[in-house]
C-alpha positions as a printed NumPy array, in Angstrom:
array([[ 83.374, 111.326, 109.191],
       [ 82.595, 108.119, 107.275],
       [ 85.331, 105.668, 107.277],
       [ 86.806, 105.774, 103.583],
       [ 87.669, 102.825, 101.683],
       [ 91.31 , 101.745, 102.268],
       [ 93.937, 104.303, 100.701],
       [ 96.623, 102.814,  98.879],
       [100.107, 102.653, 100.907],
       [103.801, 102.32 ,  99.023],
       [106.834, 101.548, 100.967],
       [109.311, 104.923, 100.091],
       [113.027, 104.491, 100.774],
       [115.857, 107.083,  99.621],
       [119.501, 107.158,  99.995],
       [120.858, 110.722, 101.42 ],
       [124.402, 111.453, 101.937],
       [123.834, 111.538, 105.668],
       [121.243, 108.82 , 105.746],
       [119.098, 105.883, 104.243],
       [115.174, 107.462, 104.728],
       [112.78 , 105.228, 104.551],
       [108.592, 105.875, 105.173],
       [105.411, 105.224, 103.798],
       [103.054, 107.231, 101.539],
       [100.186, 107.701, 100.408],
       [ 97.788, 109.841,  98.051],
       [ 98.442, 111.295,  94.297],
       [101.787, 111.523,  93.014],
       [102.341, 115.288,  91.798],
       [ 99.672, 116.467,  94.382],
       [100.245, 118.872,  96.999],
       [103.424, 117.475,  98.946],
       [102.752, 116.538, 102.685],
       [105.28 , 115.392, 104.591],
       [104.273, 113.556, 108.169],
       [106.748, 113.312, 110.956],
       [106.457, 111.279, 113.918],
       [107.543, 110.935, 117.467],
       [110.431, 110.471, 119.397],
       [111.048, 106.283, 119.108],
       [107.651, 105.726, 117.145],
       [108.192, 105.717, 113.15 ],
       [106.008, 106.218, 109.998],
       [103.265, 103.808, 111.154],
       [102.017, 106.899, 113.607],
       [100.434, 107.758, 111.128],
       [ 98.626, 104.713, 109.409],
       [ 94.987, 105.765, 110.374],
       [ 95.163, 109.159, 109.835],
       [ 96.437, 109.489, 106.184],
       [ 94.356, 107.515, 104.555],
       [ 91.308, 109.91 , 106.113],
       [ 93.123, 113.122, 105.035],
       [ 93.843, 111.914, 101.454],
       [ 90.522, 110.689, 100.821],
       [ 89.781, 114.435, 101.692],
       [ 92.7  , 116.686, 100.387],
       [ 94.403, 116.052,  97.047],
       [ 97.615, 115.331,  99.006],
       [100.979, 113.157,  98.097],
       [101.363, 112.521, 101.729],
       [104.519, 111.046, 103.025],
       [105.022, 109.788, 106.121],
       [108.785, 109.308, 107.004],
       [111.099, 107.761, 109.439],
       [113.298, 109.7  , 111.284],
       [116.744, 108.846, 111.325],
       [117.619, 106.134, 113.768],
       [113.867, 105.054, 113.83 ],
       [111.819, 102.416, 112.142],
       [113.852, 101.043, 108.874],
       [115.816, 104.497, 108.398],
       [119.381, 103.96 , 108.762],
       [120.929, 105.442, 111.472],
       [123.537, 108.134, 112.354],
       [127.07 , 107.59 , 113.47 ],
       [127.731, 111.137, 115.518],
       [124.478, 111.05 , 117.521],
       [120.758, 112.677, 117.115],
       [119.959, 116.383, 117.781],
       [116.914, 118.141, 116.24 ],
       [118.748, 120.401, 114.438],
       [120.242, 117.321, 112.52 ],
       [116.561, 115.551, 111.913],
       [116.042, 118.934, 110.302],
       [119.033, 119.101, 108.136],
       [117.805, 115.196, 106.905],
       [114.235, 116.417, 106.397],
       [115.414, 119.256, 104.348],
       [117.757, 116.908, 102.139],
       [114.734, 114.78 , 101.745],
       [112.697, 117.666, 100.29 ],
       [115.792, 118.55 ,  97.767],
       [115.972, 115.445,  97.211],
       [112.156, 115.219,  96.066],
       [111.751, 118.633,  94.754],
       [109.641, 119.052,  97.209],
       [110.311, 123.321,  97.52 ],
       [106.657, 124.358,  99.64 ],
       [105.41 , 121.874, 101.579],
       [102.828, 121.098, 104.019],
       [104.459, 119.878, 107.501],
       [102.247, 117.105, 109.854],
       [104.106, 116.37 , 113.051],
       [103.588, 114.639, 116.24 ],
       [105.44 , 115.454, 119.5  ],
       [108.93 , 115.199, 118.146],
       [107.744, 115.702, 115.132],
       [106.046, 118.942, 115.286],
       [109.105, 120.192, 117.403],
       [110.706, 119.275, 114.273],
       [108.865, 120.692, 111.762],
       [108.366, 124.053, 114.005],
       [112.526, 124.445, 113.098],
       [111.685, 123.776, 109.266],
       [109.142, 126.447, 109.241],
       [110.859, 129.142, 111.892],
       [114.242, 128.968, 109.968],
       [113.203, 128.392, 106.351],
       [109.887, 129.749, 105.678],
       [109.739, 130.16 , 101.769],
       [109.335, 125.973, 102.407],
       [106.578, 125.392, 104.281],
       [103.251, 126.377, 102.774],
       [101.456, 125.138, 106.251],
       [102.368, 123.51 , 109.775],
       [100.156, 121.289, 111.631],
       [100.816, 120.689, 115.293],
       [100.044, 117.506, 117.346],
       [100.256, 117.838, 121.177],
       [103.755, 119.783, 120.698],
       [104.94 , 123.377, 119.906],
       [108.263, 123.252, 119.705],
       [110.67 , 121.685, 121.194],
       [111.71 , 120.966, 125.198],
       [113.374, 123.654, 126.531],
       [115.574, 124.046, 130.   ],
       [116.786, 127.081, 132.149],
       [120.357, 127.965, 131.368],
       [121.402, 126.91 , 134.785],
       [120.928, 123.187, 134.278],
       [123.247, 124.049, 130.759],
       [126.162, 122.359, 132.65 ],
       [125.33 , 119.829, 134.528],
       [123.036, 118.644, 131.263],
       [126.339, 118.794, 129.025],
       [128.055, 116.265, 132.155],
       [125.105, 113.639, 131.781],
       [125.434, 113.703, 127.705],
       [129.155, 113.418, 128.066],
       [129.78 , 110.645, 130.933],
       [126.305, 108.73 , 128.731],
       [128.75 , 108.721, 125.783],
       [131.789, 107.637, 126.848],
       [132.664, 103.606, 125.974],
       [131.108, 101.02 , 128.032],
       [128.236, 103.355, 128.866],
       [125.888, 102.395, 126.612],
       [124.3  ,  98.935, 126.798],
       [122.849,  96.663, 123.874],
       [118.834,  96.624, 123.568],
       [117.175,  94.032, 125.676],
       [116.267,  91.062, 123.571],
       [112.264,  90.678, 123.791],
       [111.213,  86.979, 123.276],
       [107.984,  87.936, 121.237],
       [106.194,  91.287, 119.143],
       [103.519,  90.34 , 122.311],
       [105.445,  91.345, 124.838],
       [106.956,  94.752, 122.679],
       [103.171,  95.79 , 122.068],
       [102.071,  95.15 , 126.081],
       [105.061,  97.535, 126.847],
       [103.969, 100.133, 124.447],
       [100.435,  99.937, 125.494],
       [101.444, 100.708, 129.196],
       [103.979, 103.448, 128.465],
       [101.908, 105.339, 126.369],
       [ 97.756, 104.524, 126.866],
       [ 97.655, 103.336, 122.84 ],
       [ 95.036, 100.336, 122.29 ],
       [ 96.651,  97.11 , 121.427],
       [ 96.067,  97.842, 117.725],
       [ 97.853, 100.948, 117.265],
       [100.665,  99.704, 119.617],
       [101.135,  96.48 , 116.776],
       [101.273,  99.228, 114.302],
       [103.79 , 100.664, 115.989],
       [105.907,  97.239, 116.915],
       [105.27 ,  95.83 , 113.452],
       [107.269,  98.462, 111.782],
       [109.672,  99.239, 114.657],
       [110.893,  95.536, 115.438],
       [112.975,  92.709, 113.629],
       [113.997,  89.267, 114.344],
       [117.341,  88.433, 115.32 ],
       [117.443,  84.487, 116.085],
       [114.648,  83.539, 118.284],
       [114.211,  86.763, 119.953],
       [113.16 ,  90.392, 118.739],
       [114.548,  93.416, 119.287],
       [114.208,  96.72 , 118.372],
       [114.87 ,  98.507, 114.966],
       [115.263, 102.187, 116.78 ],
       [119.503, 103.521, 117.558],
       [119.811, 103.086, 120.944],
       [121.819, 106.169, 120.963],
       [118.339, 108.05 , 120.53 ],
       [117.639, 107.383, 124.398],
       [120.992, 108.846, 125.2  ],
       [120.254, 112.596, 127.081],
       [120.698, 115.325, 125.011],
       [123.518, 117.464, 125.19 ],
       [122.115, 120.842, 125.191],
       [118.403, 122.935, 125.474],
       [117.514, 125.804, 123.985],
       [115.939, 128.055, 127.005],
       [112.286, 129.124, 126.66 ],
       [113.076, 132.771, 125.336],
       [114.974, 130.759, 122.27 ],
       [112.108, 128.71 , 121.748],
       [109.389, 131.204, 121.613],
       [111.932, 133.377, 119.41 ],
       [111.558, 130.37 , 116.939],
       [108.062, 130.713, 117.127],
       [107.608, 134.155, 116.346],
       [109.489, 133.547, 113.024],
       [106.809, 131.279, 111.848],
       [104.519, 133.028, 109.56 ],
       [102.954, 130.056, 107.674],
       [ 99.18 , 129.209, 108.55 ],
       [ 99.381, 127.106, 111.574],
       [ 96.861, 124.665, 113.56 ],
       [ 97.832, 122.942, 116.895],
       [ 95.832, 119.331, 117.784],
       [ 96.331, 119.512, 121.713],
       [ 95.317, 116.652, 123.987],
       [ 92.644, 116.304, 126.117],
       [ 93.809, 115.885, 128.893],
       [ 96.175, 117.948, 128.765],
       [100.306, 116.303, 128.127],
       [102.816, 116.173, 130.462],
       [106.038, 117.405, 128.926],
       [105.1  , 121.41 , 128.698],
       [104.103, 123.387, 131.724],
       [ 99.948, 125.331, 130.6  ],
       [101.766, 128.637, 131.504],
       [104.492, 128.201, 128.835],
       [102.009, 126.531, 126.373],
       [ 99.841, 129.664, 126.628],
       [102.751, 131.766, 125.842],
       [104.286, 129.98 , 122.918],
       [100.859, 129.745, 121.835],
       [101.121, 133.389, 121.842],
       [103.578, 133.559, 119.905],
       [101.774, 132.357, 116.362],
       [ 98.539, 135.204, 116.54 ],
       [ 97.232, 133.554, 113.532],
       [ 97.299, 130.126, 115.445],
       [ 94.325, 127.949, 115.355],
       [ 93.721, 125.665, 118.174],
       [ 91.647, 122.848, 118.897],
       [ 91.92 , 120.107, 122.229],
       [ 90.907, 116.903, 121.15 ],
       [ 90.632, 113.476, 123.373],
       [ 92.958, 110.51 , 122.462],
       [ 95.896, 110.941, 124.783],
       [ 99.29 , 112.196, 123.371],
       [ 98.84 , 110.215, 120.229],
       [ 95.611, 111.769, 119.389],
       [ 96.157, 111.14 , 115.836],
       [ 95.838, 106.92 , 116.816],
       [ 93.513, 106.926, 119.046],
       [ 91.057, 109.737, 117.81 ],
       [ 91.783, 110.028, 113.998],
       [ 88.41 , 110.627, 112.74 ],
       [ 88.116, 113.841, 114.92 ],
       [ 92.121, 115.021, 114.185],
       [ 91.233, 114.386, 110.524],
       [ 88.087, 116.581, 110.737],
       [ 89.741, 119.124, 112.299],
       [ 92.806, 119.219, 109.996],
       [ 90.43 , 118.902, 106.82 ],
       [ 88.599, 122.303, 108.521],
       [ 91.672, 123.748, 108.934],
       [ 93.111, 122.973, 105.237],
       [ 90.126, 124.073, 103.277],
       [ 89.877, 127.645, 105.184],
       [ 93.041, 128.004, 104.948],
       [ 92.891, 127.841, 100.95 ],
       [ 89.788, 129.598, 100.655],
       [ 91.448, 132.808, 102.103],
       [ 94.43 , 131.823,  99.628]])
């Protein structure tokens, strides 16, 4: 696919009674709504080579948002769940009128947006998947000793302030390391997520988003979810494969969607960064069968 020339990019920010949302976007105004969620402690940048591609493609109004607690988005007083990222993302589409969208997700994301389109499916028109079918689940046995790390993490004195980082340098280096991404796509990453505070950086993301979580759904909950979708779906899976889902459940949640398209695609976990010529291609394939059968 032939580089396009550079899409235009607006800073979006809107006040929500339960939070300050705050992304980027790109694309035509009034065109088919898109909205683009990233990863757990990434933000809206995720996804700063990639839209440009798909709107030079699709007639898309694509916005790509900050979750809650991430990037500039304010963040939350009582603590981060996915059920509550949800209940933001579906104020944001009120919000904007938004009432059938198209849902882009990565990781945390797509576990995200697979709870938008499993529980309220007159909204999404389509859900695109990258390297994540719903969310992390956990055998009912760990249940209580899961709800005794979430409740001694929470309790005062517990939680400690983010380490102060003397330059963006050293921020991108440790992003780089943790998660494979080229230097560029880490600064993407840094730019948006960091701020100055004196002579030091530190990070814009809620430490309370590193806090464990207090409770898992168990696997037959999550592929319940995933039999209520009913939208046209496509899942971008890594090559190799990621590290959070066991192949034996991924084949059966998988299962779960019959219409589900699938395609395995190099770049790591954040496929979309690192190989978004090929993820564009294959969500461009995706989006003009889908309407053609429309």
């Amino acid at each position: 696919m032939p580089m396009p020339a550079t899409a235009p990019v607006t800073e979006f920010e809107l006040a929500l009674p339960a939070a300050r949302l705050t992304g980027r976007r790109w694309g035509r105004p009034g065109a088919t709504p898109v909205l683009a969620v990233h990863g757990w402690l990434d933000n809206a940048a995720s996804f700063d080579r990639l839209a440009p591609l798909l709107v030079a493609g699709l007639d898309w109004d694509l916005l790509a948002i900050d979750l809650p607690g991430h990037g500039h988005s304010s963040w939350l007083a009582n603590g981060y769940s996915q059920a509550q990222h949800a209940a933001a993302l579906l104020g944001l589409l009120d919000a904007l009128d938004w009432q059938r969208v198209t849902l882009l997700g990565h990781s945390l994301g797509a576990s995200i947006a697979t709870l938008l389109a499993a529980s309220l499916p007159e909204r999404v028109q389509q859900l695109v998947c990258i390297d994540a079918l719903g969310p992390l689940s956990a055998p009912p046995a760990q249940t209580a000793s899961r709800l005794r790390d979430y409740l001694l993490a929470v309790q005062p004195g517990q939680r400690r302030p983010p380490r102060p980082l003397p330059s963006p340098a050293h921020a991108v280096r440790a992003r780089v390391q943790a998660n494979g991404l080229s230097p560029a796509n880490a600064r993407a990453l840094v730019e948006r997520g960091l701020r100055q505070d004196g002579d030091h950086w530190v990070w814009r993301t809620d430490p309370a988003l590193t806090l464990p979580s207090a409770v898992y759904m168990d696997e037959a909950q999550v592929q319940a979810l995933l039999a209520a979708i009913s939208c046209a779906s496509l899942l971008l899976q890594a090559d190799p494969p990621g590290r959070f889902i066991a192949p034996e459940l991924q084949q059966q949640r998988q299962a779960c969607l019959p219409g589900l398209q699938s395609v395995r695609l190099g770049g790591g976990h954040h496929l979309h960064m690192e190989n978004a010529h090929a993820a564009a291609s294959a969500i461009l394939a995706f989006v003009n069968k889908t309407e053609s059968k429309a």
